[in-house]
PDB file of C-alpha atoms in Angstrom:
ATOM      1  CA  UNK K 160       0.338  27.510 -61.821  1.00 51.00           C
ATOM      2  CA  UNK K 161       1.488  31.588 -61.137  1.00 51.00           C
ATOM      3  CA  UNK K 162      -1.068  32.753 -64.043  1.00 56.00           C
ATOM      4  CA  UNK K 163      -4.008  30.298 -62.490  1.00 54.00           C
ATOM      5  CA  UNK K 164      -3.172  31.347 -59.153  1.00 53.00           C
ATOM      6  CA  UNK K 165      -3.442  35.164 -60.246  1.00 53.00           C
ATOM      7  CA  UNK K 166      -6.959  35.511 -60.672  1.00 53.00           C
ATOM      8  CA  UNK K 167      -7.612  33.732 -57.241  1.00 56.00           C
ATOM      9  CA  UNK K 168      -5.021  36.700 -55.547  1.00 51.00           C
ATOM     10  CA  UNK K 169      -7.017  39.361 -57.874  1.00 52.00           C
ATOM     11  CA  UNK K 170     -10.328  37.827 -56.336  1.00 52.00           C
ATOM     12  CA  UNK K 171      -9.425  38.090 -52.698  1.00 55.00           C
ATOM     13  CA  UNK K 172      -7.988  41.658 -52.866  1.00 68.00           C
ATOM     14  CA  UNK K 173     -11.555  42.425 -54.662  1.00 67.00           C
ATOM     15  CA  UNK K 174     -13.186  45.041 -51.968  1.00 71.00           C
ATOM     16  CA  UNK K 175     -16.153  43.230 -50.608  1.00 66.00           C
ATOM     17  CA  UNK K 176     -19.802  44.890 -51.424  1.00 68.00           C
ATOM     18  CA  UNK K 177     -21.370  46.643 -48.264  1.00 64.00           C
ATOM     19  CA  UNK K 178     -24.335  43.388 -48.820  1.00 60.00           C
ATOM     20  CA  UNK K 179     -21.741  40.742 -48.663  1.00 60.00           C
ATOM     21  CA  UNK K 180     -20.477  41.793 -45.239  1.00 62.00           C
ATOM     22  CA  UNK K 181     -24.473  42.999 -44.179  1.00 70.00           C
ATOM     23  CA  UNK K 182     -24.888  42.527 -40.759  1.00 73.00           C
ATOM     24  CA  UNK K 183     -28.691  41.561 -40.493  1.00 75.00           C
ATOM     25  CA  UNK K 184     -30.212  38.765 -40.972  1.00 79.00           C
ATOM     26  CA  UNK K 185     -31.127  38.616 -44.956  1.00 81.00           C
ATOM     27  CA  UNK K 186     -30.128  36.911 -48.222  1.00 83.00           C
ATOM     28  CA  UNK K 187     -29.824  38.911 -51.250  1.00 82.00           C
ATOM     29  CA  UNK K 188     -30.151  38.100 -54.660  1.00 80.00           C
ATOM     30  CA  UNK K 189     -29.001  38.947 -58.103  1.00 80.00           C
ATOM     31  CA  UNK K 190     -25.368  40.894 -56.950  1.00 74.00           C
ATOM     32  CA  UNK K 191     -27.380  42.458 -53.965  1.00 77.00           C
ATOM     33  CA  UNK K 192     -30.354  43.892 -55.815  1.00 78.00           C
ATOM     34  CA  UNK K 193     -33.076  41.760 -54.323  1.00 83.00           C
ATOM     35  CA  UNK K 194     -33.190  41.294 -50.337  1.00 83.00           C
ATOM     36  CA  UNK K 195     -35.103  38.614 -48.806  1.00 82.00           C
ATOM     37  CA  UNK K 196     -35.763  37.800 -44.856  1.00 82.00           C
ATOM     38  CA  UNK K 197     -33.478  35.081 -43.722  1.00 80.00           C
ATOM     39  CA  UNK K 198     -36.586  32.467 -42.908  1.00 79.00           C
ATOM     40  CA  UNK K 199     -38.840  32.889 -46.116  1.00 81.00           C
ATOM     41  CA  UNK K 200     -40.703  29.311 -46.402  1.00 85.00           C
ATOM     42  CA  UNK K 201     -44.318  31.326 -45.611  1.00 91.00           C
ATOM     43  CA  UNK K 202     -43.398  33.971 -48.448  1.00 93.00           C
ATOM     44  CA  UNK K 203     -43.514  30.812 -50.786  1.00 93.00           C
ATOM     45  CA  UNK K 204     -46.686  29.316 -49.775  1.00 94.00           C
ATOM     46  CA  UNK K 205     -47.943  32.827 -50.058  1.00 94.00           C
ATOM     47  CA  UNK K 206     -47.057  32.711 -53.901  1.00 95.00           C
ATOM     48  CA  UNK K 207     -47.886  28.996 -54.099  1.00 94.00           C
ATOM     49  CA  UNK K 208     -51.428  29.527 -52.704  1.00 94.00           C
ATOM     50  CA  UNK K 209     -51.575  32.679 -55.253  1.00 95.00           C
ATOM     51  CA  UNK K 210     -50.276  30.444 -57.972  1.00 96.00           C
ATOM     52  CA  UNK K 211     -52.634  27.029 -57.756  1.00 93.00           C
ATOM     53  CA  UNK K 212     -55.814  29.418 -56.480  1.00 94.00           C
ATOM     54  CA  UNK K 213     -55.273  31.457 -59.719  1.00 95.00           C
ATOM     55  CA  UNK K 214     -54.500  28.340 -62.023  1.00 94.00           C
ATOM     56  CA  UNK K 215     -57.009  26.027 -61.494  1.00 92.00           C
ATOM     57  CA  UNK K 216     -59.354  29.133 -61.824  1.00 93.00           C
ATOM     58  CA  UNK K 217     -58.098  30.211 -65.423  1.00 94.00           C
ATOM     59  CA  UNK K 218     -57.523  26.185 -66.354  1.00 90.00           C
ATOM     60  CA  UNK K 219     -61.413  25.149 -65.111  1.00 87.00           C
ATOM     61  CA  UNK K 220     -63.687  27.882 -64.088  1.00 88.00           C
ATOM     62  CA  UNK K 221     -62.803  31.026 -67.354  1.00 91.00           C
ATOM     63  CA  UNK K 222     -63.568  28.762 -70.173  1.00 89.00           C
ATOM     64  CA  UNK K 223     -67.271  28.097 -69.056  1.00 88.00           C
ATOM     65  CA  UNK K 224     -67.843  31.524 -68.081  1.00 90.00           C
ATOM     66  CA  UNK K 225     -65.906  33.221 -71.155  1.00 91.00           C
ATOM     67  CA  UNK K 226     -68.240  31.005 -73.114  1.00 90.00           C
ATOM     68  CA  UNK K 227     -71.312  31.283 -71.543  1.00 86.00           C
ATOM     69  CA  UNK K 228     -71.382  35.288 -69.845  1.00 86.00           C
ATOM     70  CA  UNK K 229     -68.824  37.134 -70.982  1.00 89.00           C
ATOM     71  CA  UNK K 230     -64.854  36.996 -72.246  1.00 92.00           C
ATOM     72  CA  UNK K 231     -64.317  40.224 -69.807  1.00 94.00           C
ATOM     73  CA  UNK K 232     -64.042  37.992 -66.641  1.00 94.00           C
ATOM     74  CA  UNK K 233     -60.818  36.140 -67.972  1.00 94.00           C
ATOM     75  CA  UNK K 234     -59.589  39.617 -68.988  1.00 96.00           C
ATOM     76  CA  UNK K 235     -60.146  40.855 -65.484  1.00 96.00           C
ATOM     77  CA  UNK K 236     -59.040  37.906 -63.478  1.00 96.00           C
ATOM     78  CA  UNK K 237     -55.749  38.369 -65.769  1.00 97.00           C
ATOM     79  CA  UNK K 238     -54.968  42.118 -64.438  1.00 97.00           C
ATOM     80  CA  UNK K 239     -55.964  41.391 -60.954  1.00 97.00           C
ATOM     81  CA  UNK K 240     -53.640  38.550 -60.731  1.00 97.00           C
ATOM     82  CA  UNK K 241     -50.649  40.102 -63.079  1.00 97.00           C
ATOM     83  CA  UNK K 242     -50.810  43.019 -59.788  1.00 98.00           C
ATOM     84  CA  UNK K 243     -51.075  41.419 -57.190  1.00 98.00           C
ATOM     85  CA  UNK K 244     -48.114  39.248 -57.741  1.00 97.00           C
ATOM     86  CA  UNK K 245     -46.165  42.442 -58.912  1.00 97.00           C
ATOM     87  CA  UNK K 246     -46.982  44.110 -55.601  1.00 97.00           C
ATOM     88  CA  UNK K 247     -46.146  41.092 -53.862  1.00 97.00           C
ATOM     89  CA  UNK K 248     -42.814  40.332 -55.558  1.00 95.00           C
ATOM     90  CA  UNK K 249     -42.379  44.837 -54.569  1.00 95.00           C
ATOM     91  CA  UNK K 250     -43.046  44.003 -51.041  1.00 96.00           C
ATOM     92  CA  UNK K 251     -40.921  41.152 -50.703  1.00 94.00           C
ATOM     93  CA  UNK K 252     -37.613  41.946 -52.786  1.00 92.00           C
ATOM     94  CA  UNK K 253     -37.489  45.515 -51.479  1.00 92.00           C
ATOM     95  CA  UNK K 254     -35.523  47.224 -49.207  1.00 90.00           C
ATOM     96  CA  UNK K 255     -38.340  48.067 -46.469  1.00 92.00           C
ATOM     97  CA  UNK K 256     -36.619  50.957 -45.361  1.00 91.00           C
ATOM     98  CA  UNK K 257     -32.838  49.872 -43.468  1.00 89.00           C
ATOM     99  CA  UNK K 258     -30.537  52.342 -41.765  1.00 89.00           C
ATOM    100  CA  UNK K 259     -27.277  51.035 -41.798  1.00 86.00           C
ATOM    101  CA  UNK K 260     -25.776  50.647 -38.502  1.00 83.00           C
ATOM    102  CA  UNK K 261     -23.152  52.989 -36.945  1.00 77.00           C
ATOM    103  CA  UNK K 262     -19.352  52.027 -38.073  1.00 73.00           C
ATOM    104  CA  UNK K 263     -16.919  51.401 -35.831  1.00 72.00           C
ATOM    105  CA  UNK K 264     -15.309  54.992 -35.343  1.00 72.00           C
ATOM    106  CA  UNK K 265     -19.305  56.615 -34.833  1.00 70.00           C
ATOM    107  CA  UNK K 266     -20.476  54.388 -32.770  1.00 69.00           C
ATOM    108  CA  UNK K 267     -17.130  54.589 -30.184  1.00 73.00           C
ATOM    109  CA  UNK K 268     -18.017  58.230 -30.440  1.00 74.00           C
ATOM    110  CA  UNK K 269     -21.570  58.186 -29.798  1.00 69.00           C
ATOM    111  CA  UNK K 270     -20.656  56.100 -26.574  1.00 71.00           C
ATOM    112  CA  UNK K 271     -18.557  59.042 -25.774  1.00 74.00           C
ATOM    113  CA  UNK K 272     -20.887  61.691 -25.974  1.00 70.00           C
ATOM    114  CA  UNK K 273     -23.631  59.019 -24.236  1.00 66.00           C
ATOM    115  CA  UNK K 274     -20.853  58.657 -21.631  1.00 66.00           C
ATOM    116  CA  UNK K 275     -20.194  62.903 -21.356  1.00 67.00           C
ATOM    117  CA  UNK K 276     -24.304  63.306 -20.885  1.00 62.00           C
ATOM    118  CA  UNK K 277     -24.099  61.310 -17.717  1.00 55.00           C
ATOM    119  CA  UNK K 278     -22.906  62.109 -14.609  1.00 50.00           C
ATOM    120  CA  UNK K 279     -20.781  60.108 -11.351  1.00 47.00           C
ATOM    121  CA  UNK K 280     -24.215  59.809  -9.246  1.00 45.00           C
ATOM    122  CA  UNK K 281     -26.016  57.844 -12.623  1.00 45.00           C
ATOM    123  CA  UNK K 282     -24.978  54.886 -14.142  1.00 46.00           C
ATOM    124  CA  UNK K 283     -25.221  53.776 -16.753  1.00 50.00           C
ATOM    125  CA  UNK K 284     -26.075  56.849 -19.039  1.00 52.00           C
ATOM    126  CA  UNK K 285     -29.395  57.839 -20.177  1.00 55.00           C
ATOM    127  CA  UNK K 286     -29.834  56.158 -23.847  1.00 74.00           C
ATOM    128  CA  UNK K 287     -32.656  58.919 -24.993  1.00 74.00           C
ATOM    129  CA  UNK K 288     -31.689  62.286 -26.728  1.00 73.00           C
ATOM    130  CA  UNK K 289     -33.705  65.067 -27.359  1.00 74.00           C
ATOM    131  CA  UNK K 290     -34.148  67.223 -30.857  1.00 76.00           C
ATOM    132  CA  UNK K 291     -36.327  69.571 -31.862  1.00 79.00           C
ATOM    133  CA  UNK K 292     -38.363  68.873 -34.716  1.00 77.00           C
ATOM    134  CA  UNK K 293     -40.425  71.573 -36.910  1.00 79.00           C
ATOM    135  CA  UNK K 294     -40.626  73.210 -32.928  1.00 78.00           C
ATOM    136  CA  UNK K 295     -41.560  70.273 -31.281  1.00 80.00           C
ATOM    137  CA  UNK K 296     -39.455  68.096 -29.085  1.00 82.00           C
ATOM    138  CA  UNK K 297     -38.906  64.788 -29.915  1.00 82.00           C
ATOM    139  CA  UNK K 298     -37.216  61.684 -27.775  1.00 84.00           C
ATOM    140  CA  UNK K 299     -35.115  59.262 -29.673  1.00 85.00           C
ATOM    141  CA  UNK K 300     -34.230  56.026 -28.563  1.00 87.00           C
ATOM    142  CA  UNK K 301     -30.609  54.434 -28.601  1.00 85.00           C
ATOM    143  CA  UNK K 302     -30.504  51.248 -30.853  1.00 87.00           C
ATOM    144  CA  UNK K 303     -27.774  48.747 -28.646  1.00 84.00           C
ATOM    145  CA  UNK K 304     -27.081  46.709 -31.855  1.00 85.00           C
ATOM    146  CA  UNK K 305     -27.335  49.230 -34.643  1.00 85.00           C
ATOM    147  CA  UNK K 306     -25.112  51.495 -32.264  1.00 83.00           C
ATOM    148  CA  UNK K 307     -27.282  54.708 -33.000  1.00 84.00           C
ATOM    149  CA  UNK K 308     -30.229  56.687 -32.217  1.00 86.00           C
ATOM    150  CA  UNK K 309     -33.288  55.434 -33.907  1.00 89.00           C
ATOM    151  CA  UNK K 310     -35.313  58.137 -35.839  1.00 89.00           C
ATOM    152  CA  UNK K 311     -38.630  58.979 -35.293  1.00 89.00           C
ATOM    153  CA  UNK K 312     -40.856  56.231 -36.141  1.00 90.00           C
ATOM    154  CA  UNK K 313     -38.118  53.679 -36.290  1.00 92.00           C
ATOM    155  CA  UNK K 314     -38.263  50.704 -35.262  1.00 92.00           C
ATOM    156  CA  UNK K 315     -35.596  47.374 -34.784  1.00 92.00           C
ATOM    157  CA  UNK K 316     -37.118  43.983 -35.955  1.00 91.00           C
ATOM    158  CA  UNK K 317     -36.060  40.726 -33.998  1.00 88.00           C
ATOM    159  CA  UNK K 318     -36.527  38.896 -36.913  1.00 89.00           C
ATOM    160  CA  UNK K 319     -34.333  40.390 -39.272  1.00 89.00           C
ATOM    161  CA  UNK K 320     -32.134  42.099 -36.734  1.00 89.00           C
ATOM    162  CA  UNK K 321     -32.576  45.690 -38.890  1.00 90.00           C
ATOM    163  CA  UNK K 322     -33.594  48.991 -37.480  1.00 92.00           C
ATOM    164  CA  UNK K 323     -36.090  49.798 -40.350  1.00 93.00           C
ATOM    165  CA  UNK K 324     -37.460  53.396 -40.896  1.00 93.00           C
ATOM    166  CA  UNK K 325     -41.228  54.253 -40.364  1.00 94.00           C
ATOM    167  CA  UNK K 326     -41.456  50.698 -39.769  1.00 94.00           C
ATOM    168  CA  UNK K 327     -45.143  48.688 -39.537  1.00 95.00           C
ATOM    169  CA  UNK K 328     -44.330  45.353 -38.784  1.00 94.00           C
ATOM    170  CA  UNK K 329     -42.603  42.044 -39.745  1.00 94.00           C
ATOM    171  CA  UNK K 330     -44.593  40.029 -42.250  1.00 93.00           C
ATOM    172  CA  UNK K 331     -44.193  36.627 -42.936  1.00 93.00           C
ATOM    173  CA  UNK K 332     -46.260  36.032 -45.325  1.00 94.00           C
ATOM    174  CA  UNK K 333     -44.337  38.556 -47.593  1.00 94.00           C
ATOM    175  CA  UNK K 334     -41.143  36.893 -45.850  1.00 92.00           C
ATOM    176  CA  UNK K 335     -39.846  40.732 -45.294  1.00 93.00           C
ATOM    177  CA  UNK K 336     -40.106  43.801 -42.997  1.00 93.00           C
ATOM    178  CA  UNK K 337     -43.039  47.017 -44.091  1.00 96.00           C
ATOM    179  CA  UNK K 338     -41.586  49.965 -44.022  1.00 95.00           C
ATOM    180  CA  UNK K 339     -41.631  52.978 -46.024  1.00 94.00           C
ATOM    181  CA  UNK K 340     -40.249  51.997 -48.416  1.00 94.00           C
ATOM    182  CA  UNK K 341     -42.130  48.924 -49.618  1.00 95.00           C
ATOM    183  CA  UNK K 342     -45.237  49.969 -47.104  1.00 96.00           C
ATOM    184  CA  UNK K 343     -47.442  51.247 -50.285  1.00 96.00           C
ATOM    185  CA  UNK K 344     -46.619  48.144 -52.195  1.00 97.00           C
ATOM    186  CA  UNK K 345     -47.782  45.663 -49.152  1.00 97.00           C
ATOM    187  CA  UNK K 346     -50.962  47.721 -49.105  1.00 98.00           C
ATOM    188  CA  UNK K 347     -51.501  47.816 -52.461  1.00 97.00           C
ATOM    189  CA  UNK K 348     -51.116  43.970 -52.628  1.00 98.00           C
ATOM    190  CA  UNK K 349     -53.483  42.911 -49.824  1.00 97.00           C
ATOM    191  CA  UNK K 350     -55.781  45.051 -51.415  1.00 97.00           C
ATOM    192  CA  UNK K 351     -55.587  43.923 -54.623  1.00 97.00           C
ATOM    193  CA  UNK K 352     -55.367  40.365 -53.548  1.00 97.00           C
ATOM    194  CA  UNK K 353     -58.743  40.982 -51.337  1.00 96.00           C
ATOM    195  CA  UNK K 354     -60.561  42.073 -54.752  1.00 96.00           C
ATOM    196  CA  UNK K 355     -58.879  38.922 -56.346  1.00 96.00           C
ATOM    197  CA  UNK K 356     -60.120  36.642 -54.144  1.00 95.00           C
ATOM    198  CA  UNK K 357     -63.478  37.642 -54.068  1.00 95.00           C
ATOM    199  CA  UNK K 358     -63.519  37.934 -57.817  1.00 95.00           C
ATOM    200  CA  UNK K 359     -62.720  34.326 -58.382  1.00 95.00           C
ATOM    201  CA  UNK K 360     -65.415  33.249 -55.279  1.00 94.00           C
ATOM    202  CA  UNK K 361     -68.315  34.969 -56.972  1.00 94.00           C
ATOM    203  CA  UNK K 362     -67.088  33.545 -60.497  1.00 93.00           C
ATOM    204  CA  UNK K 363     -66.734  29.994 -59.169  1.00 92.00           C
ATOM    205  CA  UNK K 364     -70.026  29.833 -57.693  1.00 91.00           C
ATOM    206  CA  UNK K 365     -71.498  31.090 -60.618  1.00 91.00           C
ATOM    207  CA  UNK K 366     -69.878  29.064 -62.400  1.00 88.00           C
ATOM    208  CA  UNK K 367     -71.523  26.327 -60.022  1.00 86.00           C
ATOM    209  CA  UNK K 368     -74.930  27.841 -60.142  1.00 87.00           C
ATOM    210  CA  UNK K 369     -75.102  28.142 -64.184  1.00 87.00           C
ATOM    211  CA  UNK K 370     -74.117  24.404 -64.651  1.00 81.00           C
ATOM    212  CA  UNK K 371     -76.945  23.322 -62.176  1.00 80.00           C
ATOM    213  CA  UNK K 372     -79.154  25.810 -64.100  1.00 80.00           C
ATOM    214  CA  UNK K 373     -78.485  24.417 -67.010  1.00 74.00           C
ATOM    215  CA  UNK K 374     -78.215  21.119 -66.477  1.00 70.00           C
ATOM    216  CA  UNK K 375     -75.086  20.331 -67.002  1.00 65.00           C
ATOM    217  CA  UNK K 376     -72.579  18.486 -65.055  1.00 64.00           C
ATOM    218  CA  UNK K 377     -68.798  18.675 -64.963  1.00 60.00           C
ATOM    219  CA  UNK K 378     -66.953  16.704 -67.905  1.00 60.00           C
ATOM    220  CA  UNK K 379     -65.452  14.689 -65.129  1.00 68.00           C
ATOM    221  CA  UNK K 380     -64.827  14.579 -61.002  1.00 69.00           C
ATOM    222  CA  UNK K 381     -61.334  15.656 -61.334  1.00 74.00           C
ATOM    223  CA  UNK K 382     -62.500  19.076 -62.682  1.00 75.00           C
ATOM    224  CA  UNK K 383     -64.967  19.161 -60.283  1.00 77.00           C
ATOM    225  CA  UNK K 384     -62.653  18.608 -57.456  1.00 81.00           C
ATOM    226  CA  UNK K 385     -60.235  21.395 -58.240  1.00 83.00           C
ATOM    227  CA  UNK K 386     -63.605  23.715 -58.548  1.00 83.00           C
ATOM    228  CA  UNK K 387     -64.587  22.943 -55.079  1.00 85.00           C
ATOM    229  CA  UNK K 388     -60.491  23.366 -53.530  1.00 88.00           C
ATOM    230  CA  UNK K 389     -60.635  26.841 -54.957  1.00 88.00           C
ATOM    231  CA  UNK K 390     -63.925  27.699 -53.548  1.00 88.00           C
ATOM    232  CA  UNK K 391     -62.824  26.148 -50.225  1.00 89.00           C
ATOM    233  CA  UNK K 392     -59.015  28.125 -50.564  1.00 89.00           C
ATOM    234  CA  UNK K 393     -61.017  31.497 -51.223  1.00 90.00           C
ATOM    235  CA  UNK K 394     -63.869  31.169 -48.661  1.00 89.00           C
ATOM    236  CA  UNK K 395     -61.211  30.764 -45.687  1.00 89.00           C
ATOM    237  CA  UNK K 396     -58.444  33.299 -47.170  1.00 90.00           C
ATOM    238  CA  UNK K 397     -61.050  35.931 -48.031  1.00 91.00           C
ATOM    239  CA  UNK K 398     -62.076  37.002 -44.608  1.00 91.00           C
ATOM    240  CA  UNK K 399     -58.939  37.424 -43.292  1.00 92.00           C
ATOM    241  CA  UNK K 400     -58.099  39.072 -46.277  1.00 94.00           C
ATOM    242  CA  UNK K 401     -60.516  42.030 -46.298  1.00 94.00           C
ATOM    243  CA  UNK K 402     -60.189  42.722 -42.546  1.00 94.00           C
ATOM    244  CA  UNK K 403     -56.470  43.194 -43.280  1.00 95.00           C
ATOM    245  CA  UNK K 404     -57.633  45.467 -45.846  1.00 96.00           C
ATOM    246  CA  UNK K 405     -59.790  46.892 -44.027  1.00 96.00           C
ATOM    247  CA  UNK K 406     -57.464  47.612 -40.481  1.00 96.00           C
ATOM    248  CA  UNK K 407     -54.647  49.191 -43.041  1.00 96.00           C
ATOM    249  CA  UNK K 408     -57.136  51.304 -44.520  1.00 96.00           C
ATOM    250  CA  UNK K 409     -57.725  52.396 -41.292  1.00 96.00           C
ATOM    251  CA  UNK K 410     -53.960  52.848 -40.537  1.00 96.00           C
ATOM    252  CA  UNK K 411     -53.538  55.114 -43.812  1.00 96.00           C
ATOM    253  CA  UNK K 412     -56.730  57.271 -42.962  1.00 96.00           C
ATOM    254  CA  UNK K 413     -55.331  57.702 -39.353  1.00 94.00           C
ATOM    255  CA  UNK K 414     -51.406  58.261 -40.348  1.00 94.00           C
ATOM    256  CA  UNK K 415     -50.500  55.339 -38.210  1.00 93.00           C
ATOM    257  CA  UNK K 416     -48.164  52.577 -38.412  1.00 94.00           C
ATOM    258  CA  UNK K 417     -49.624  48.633 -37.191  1.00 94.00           C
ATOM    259  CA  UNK K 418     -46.401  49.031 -34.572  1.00 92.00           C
ATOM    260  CA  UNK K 419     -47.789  52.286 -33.142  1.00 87.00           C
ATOM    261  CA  UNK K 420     -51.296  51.012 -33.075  1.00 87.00           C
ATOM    262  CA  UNK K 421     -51.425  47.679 -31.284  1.00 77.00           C
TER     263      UNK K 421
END
């Protein structure tokens, strides 16, 4: 019983790791290596919808065309969808850019200073400071729950209770924050997932078209059926799709964030 009971006392002296005691809300993965927002169910229709789209198009649409135009649409449809779940799985297992909040002994100091900046005519104290940056001065905003003045360009998200730096917006359908850290994955996904999309439209109504052409019907109304949900899945996902594309295009051109333009 004193050796079994042992490892159990070795196991609760163990320091905990900073993400076992995180204060926001997340779940991470594989000893802390992989974060994920707290309510994630949209993240996994995302990949589901990714997933079924992309197998019923290899499983009933590649063999006719591979056989019939060329084996380079397979091949294609093969890289497009390798990337764009690899910039998906970036987006949504990354750290989107987190500060970690003030400790204990900073932030009862920073409520000192706050409290020394104010005077007996003002309550309470101003939360904004001042700083010059490259010559230009610069307010920064007091975070109450991080206990800290955000940087420039940070922001706090309500749904994962984080301040994250340079931060865009909350996405559900990657179930995590964009920041900057993850930001040029989550653009290079929606972009690569609007070319995607399209791509397996245009092949499935040729694939349509040629079988009219020629005459020839579909081996049987199951395969038929799963032909038509794709082109129905990419007709309604595509739009929205490329005028995502399309606004964070405009967001990278202009140096702006989604949370600083709307």
């Amino acid at each position: 019983p004193a050796d079994a009971a042992a490892p159990r006392a070795g196991a609760a002296r163990r320091p905990r790791r900073k993400w076992e005691v995180f204060p926001g809300r997340n779940r991470f993965y594989c000893g802390g290596r992989l974060m994920l927002a707290r309510h994630s169910g949209v993240f996994a229709l995302t990949l589901g919808l990714i997933l079924v789209t992309s197998g019923l198009f290899f499983a009933f649409d590649c063999p006719f065309l591979a056989s019939h135009l060329t084996l380079a649409i397979p091949i294609i449809a093969a890289v497009l969808f390798f990337f764009v779940i690899s910039c998906l799985l970036q987006t949504s297992f990354r750290d989107p850019g987190i500060l970690p909040r003030a400790t204990p002994s900073e932030a009862a100091d920073l409520e000192k200073r706050i409290d020394s900046m104010g005077s007996s005519t003002y309550r309470p104290p101003a939360r904004t400071m001042e700083v010059v940056i490259n010559k230009y001065v610069v307010k920064l905003k007091y975070c109450y729950t991080c206990k800290m003045f955000r940087p420039p360009r940070t922001s706090h998200c309500s749904v994962c209770d984080n301040c994250v730096e340079r931060f865009d917006h909350h996405c559900p359908w990657v179930g995590n924050c964009v920041g900057k850290r993850n930001y040029r994955y989550f653009y290079a996904f929606i972009l690569s997932l609007s070319f995607l999309t399209a791509f397996i439209f245009a092949c499935v109504v040729t694939h349509l078209t040629l079988r009219k052409c020629l005459g020839q019907h579909s081996p049987n109304f199951l395969d038929l059926c799963f032909t038509v949900l794709e082109l129905v899945i990419c007709f309604f996902s595509v739009w929205s799709i490329l005028g995502l594309s399309g606004f964070h295009t405009y967001l990278v051109a202009s140096n702006l964030t989604t949370n600083e333009d709307v």
